[in-house]
mmCIF file with all atom_site columns, C-alpha atoms in Angstrom:
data_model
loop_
_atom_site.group_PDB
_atom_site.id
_atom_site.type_symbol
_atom_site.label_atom_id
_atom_site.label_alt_id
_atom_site.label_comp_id
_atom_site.label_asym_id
_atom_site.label_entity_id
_atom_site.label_seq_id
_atom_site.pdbx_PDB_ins_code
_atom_site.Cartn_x
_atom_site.Cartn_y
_atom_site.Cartn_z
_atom_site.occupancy
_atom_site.B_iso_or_equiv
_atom_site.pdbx_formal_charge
_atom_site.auth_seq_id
_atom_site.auth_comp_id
_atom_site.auth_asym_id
_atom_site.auth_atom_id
_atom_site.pdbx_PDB_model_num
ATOM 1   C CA . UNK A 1 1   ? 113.817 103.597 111.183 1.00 50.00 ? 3   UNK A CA 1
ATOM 2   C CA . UNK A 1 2   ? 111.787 100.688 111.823 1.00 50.00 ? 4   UNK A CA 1
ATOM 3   C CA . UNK A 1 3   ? 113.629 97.258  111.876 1.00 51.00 ? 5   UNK A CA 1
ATOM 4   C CA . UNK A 1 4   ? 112.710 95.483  108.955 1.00 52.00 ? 6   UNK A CA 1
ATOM 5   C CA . UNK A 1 5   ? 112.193 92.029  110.451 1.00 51.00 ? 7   UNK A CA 1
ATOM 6   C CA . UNK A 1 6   ? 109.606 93.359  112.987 1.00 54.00 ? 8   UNK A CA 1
ATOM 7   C CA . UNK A 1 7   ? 107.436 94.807  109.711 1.00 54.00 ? 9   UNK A CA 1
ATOM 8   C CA . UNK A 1 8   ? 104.083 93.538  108.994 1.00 59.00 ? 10  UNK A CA 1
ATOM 9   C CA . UNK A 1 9   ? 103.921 94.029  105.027 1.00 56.00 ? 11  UNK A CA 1
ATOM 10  C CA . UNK A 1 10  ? 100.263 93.751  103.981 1.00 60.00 ? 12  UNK A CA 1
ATOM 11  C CA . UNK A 1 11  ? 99.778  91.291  101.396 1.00 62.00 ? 13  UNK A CA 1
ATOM 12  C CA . UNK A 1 12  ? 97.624  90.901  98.354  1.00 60.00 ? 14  UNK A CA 1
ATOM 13  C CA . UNK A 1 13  ? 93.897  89.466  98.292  1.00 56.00 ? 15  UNK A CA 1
ATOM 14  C CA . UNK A 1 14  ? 94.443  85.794  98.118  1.00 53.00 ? 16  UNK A CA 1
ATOM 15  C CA . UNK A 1 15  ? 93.208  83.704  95.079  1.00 51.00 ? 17  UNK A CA 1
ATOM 16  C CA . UNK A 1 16  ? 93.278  80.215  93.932  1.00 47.00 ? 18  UNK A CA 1
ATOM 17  C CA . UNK A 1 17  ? 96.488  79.175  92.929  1.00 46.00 ? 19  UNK A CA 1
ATOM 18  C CA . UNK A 1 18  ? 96.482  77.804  89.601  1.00 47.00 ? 20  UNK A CA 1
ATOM 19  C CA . UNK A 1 19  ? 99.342  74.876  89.096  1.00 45.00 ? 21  UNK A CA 1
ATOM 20  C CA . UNK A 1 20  ? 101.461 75.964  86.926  1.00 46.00 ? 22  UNK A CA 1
ATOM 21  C CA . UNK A 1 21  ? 101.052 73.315  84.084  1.00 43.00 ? 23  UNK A CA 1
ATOM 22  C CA . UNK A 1 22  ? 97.449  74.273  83.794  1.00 45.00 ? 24  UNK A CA 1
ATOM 23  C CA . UNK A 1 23  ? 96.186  77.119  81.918  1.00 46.00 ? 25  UNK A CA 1
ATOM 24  C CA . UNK A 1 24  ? 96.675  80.769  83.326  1.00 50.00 ? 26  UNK A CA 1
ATOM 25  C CA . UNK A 1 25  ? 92.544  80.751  83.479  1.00 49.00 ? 27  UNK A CA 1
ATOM 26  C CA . UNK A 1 26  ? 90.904  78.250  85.970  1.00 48.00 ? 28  UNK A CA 1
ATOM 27  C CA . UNK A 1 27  ? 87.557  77.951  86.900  1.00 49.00 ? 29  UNK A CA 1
ATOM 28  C CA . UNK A 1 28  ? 86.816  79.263  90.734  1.00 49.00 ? 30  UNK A CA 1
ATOM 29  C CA . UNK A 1 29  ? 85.334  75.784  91.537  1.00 48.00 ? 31  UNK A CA 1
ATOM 30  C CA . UNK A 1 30  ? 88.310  74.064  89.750  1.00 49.00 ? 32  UNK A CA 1
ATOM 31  C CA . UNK A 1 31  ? 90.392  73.738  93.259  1.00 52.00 ? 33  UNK A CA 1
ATOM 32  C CA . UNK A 1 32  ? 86.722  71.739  95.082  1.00 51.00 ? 34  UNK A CA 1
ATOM 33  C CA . UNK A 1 33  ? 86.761  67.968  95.940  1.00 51.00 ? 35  UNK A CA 1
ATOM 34  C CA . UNK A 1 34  ? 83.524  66.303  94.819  1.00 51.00 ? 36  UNK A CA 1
ATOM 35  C CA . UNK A 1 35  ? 83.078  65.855  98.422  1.00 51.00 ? 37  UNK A CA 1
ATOM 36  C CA . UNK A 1 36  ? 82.643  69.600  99.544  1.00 53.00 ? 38  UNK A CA 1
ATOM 37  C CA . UNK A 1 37  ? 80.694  70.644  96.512  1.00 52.00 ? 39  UNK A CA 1
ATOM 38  C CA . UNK A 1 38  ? 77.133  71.656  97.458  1.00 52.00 ? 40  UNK A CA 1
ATOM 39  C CA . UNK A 1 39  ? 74.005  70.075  96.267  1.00 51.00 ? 41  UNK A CA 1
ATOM 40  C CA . UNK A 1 40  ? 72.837  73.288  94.653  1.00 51.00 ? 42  UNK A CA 1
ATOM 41  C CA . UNK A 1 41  ? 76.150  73.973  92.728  1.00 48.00 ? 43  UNK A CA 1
ATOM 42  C CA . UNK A 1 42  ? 75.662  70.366  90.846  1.00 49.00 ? 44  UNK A CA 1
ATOM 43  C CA . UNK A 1 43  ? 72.160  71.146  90.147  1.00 48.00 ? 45  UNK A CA 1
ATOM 44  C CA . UNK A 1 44  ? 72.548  74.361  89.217  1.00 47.00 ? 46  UNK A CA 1
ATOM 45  C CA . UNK A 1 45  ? 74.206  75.551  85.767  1.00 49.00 ? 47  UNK A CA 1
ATOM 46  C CA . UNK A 1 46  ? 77.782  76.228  85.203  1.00 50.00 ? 48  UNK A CA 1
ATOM 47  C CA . UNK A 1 47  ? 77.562  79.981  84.512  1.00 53.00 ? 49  UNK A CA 1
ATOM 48  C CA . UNK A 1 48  ? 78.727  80.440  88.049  1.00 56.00 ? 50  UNK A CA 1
ATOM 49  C CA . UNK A 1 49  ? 82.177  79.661  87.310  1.00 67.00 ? 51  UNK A CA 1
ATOM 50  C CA . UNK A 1 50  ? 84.232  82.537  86.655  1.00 66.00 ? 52  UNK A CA 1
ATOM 51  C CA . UNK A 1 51  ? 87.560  82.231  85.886  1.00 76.00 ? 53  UNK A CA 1
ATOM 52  C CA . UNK A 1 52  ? 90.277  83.871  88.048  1.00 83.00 ? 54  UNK A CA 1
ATOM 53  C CA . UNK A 1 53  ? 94.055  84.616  87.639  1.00 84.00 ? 55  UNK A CA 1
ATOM 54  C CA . UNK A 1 54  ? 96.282  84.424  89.982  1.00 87.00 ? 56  UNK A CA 1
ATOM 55  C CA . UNK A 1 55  ? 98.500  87.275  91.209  1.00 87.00 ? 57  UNK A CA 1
ATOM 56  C CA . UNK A 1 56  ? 101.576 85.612  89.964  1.00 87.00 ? 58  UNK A CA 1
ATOM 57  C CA . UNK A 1 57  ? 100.513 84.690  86.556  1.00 88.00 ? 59  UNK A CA 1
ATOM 58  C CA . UNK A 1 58  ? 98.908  88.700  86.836  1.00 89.00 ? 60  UNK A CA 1
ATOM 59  C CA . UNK A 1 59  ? 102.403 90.051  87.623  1.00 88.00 ? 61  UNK A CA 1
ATOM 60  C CA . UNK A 1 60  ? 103.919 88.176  85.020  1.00 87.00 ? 62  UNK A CA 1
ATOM 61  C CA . UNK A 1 61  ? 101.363 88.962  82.573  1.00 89.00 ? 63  UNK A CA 1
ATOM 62  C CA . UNK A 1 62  ? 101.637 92.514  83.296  1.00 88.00 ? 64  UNK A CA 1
ATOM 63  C CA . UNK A 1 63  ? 105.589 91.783  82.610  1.00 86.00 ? 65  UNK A CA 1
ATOM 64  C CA . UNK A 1 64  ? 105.204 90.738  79.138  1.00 88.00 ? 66  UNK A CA 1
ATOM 65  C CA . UNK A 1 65  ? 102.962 94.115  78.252  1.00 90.00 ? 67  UNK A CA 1
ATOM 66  C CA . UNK A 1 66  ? 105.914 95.847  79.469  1.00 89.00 ? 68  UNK A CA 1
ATOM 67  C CA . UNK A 1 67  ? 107.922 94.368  76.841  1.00 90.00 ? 69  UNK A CA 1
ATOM 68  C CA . UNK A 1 68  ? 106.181 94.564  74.266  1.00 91.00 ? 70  UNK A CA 1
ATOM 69  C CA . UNK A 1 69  ? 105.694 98.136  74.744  1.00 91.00 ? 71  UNK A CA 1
ATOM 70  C CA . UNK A 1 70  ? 109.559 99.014  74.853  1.00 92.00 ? 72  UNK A CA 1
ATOM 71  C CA . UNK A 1 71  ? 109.818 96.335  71.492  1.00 93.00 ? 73  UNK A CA 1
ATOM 72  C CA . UNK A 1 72  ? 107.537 98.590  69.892  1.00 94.00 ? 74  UNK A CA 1
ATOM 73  C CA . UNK A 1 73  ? 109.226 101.791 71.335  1.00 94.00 ? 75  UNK A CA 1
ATOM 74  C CA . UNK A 1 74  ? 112.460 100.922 69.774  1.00 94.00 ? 76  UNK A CA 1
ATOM 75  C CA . UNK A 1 75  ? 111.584 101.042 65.973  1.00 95.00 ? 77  UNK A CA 1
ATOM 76  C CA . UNK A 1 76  ? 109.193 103.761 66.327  1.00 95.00 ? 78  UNK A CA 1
ATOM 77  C CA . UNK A 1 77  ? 111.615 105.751 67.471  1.00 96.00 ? 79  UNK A CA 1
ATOM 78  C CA . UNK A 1 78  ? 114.482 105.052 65.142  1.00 95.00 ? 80  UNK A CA 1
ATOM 79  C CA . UNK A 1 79  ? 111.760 104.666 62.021  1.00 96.00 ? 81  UNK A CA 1
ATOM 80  C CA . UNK A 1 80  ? 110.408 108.322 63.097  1.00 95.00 ? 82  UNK A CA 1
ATOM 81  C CA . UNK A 1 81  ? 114.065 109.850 63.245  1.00 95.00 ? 83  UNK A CA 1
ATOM 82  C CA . UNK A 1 82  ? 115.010 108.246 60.094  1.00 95.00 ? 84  UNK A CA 1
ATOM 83  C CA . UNK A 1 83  ? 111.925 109.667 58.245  1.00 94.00 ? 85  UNK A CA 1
ATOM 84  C CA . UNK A 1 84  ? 112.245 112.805 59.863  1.00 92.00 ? 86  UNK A CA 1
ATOM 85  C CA . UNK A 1 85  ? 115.776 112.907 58.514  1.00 91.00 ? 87  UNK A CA 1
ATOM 86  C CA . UNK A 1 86  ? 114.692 111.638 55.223  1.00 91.00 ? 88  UNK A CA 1
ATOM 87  C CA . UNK A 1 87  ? 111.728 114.696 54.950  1.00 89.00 ? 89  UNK A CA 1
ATOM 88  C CA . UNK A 1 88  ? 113.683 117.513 57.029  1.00 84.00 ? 90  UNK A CA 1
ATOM 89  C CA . UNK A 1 89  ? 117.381 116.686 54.958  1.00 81.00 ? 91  UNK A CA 1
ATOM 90  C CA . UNK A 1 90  ? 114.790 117.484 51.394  1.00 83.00 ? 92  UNK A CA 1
ATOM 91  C CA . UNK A 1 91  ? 112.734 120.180 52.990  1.00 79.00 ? 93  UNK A CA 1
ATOM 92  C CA . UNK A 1 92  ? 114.948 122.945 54.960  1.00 75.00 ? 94  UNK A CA 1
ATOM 93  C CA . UNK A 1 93  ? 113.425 124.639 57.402  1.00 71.00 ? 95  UNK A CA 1
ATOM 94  C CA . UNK A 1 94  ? 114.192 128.114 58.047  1.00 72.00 ? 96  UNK A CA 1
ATOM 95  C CA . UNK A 1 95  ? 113.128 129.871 61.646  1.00 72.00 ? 97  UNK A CA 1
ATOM 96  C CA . UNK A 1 96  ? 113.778 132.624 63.322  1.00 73.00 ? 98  UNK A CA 1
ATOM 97  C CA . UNK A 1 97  ? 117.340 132.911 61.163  1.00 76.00 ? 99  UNK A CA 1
ATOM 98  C CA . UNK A 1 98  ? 118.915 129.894 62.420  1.00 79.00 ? 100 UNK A CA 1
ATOM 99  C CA . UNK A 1 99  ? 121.551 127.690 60.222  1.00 82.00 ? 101 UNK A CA 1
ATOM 100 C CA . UNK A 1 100 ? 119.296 125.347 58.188  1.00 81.00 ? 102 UNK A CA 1
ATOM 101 C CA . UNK A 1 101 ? 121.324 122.070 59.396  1.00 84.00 ? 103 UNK A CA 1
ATOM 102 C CA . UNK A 1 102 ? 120.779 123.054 62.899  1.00 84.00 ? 104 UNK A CA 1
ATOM 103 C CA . UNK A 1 103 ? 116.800 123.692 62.200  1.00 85.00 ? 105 UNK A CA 1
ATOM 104 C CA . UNK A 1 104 ? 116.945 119.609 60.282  1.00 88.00 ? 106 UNK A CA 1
ATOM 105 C CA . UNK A 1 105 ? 118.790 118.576 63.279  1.00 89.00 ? 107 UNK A CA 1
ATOM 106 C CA . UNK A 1 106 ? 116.175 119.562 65.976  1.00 89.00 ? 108 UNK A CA 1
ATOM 107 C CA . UNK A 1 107 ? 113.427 119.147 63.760  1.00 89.00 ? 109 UNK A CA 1
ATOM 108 C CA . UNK A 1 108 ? 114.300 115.206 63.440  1.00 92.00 ? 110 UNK A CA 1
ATOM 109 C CA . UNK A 1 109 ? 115.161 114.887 66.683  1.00 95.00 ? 111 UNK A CA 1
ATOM 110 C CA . UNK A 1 110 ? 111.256 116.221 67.699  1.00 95.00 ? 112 UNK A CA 1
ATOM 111 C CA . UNK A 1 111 ? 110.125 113.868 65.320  1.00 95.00 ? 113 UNK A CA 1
ATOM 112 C CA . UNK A 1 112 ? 112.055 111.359 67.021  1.00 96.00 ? 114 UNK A CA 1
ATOM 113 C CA . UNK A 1 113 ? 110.774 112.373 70.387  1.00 96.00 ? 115 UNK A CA 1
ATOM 114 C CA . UNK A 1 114 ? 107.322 111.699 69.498  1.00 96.00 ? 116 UNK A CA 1
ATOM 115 C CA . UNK A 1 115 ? 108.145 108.340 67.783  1.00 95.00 ? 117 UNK A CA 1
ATOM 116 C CA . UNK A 1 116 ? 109.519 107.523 71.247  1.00 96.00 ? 118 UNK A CA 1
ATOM 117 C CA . UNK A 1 117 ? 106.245 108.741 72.684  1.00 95.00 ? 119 UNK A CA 1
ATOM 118 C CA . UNK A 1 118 ? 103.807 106.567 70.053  1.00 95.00 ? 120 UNK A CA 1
ATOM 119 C CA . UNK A 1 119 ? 105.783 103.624 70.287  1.00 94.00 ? 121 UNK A CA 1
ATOM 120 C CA . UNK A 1 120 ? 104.656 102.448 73.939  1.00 93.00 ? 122 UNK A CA 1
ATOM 121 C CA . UNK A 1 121 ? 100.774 103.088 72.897  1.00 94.00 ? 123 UNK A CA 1
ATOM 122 C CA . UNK A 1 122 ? 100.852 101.064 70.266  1.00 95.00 ? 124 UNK A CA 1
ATOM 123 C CA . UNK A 1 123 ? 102.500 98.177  71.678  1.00 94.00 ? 125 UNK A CA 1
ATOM 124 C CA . UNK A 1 124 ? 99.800  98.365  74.194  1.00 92.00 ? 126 UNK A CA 1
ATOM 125 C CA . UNK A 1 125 ? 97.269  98.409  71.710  1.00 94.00 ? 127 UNK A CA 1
ATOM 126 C CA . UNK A 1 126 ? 99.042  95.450  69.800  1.00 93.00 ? 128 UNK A CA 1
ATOM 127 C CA . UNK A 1 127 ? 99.484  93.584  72.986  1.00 91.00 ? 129 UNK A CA 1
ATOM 128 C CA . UNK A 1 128 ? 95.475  93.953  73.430  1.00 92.00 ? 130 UNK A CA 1
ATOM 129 C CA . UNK A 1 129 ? 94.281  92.634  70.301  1.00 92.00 ? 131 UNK A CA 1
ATOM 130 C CA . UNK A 1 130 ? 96.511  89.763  70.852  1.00 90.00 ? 132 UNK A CA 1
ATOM 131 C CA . UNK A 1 131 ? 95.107  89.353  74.274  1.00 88.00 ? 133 UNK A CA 1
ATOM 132 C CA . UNK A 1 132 ? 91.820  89.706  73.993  1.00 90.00 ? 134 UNK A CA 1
ATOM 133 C CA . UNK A 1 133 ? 91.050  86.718  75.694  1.00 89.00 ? 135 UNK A CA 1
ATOM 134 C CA . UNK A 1 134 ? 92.012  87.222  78.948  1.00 89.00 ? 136 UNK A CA 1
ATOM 135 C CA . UNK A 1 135 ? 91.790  91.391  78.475  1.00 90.00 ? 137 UNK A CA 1
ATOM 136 C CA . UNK A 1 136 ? 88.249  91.131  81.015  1.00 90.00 ? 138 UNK A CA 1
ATOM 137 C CA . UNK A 1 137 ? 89.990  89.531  83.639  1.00 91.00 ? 139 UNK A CA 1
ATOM 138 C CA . UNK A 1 138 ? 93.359  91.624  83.730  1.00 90.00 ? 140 UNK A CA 1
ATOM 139 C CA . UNK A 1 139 ? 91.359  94.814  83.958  1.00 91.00 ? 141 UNK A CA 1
ATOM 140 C CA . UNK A 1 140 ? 89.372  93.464  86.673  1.00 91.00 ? 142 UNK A CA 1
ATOM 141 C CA . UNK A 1 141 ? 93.007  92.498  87.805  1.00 91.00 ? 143 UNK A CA 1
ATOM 142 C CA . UNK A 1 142 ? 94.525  95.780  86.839  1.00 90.00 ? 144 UNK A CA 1
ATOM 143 C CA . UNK A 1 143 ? 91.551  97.860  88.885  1.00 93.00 ? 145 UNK A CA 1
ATOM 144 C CA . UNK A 1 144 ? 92.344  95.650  92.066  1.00 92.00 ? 146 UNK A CA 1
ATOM 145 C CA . UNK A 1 145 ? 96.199  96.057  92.089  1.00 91.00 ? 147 UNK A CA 1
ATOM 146 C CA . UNK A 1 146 ? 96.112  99.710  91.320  1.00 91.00 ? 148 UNK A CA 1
ATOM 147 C CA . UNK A 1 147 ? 93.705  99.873  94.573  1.00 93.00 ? 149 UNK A CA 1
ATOM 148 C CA . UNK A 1 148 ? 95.955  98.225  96.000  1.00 89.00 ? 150 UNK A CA 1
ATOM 149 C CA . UNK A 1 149 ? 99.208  100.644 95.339  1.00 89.00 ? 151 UNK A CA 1
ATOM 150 C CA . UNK A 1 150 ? 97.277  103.061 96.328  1.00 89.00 ? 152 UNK A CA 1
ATOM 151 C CA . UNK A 1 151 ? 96.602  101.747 99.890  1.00 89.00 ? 153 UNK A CA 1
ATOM 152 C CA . UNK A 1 152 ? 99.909  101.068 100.336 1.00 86.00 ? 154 UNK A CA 1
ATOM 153 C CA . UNK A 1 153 ? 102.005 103.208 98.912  1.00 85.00 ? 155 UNK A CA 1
ATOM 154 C CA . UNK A 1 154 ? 103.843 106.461 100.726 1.00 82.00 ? 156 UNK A CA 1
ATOM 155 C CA . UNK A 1 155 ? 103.164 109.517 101.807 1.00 82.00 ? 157 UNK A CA 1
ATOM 156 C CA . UNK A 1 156 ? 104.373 111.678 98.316  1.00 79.00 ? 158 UNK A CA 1
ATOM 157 C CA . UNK A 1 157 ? 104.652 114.587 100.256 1.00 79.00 ? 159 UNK A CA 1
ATOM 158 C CA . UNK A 1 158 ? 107.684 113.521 102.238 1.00 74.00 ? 160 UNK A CA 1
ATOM 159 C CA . UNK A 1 159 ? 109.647 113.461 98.811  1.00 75.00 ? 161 UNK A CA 1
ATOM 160 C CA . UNK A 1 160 ? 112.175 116.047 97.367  1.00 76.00 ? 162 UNK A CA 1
ATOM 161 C CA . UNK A 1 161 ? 113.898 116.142 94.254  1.00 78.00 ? 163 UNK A CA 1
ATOM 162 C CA . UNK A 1 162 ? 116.896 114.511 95.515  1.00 79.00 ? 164 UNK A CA 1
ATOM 163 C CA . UNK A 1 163 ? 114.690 111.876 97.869  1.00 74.00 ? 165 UNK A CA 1
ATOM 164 C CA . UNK A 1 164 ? 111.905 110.524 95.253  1.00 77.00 ? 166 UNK A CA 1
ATOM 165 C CA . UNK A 1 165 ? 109.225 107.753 96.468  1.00 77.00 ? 167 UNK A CA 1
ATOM 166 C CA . UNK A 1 166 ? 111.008 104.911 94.439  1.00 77.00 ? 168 UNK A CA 1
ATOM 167 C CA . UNK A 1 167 ? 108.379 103.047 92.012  1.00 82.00 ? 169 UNK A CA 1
ATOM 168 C CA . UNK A 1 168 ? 105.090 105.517 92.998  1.00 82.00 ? 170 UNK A CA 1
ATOM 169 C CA . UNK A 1 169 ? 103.114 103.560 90.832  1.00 83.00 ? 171 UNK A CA 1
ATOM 170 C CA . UNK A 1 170 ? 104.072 100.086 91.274  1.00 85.00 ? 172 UNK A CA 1
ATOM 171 C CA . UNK A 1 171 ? 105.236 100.534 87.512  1.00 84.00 ? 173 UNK A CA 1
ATOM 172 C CA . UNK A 1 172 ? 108.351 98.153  87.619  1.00 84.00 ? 174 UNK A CA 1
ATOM 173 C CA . UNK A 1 173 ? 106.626 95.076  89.726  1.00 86.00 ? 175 UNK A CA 1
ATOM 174 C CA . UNK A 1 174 ? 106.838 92.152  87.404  1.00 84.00 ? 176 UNK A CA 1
ATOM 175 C CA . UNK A 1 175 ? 106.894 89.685  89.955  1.00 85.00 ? 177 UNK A CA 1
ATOM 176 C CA . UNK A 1 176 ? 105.854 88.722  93.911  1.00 88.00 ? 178 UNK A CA 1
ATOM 177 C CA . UNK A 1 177 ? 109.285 89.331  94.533  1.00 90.00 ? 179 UNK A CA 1
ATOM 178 C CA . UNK A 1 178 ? 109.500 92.381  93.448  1.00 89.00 ? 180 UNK A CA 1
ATOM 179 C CA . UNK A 1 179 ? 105.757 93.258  94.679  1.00 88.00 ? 181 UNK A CA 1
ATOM 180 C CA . UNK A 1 180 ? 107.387 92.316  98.345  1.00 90.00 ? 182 UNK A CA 1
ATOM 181 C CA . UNK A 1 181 ? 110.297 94.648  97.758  1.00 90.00 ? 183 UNK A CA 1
ATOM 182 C CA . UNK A 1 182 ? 108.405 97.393  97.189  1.00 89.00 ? 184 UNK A CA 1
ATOM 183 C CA . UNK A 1 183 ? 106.442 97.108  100.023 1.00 89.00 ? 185 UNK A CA 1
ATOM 184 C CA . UNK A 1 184 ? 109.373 97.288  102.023 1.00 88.00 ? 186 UNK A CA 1
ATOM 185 C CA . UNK A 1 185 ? 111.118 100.254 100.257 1.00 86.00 ? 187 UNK A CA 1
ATOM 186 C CA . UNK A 1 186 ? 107.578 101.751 100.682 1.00 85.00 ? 188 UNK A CA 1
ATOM 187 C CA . UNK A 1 187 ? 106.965 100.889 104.126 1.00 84.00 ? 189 UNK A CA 1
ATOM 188 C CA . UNK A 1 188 ? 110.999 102.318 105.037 1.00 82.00 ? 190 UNK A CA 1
ATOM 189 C CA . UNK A 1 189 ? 110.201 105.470 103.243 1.00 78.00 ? 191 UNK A CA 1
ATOM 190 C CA . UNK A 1 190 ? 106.701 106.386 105.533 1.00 73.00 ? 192 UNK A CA 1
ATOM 191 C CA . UNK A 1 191 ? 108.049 105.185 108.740 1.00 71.00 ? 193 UNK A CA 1
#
């Protein structure tokens, strides 16, 4: 095992950094002096500035979906498994010759499985329309940083079933902290 102070962890594309009392979008030529700007960027028109986000404000971002998906989860679920009580306590199932209760049991407890299942995709969906804004830029962020994980992340065919990869995805990083925590944990797994 490698000691971890003499590990290189790769790092993330740099990108402006956008102060954090300014918006989460900047212009790329926001960060210029009027002293380094060229002649032909002044002349020219301002459809060359795209706006960028920054990996922080991206990790945090990507944060925030998270949560809305799991506040979406949690009365999906419960409103699925009390209408599936509601319907299934009316309607008895019978299957196969098994008690009745026991059939309304599982059968709301499937229906609150899939609740559970729905509720994530549409809190992304609701998180999109509300975000449509940005929604260009955090694919284009989203494509990147998947890339990224990819590079970066372990061999999967060193794991077992009782010695996972932790985070193979990159699922739980919410923040540069965490991003540089799980390029360690990913860098002591492969070495």
């Amino acid at each position: 095992m490698a000691n971890r102070a003499s590990v290189r962890l790769p790092r993330l594309p740099s990108t402006i950094l956008v102060p954090r009392q300014a918006s989460i979008i900047a212009p790329a030529t926001s960060r210029r002096h009027a002293s380094t700007v060229s002649p032909s960027s002044t002349s020219g028109s301002t459809n060359s500035q795209a706006p960028i986000l920054s990996w922080s404000d991206y990790l945090s971002i990507r944060g925030k979906k998270r949560r809305w998906e799991l506040a979406t989860t949690i009365p999906m679920t419960t409103a699925a498994a009390i209408g599936g009580a509601s319907y299934f306590g009316v309607h008895t199932p019978q299957f196969m010759g098994l008690d009745p209760l026991a059939m309304c049991i599982l059968a709301t407890a499937g229906v609150a499985g899939l609740g559970y299942l729905i509720g994530p995709v549409i809190g992304s969906q609701m998180w999109r329309l509300t975000h449509r804004t940005m929604l260009s830029l955090i694919e284009d962020k989203d494509r990147e940083f998947h890339e990224h994980i990819k590079r970066n992340r372990a061999d999967p065919s060193t794991q077992s079933t009782t010695n996972p990869v932790p985070d193979f995805y990159g699922e739980k990083i919410g923040s540069m902290k965490e991003y540089r925590q799980w390029l360690r944990d990913q860098v002591c797994i492969s070495s």
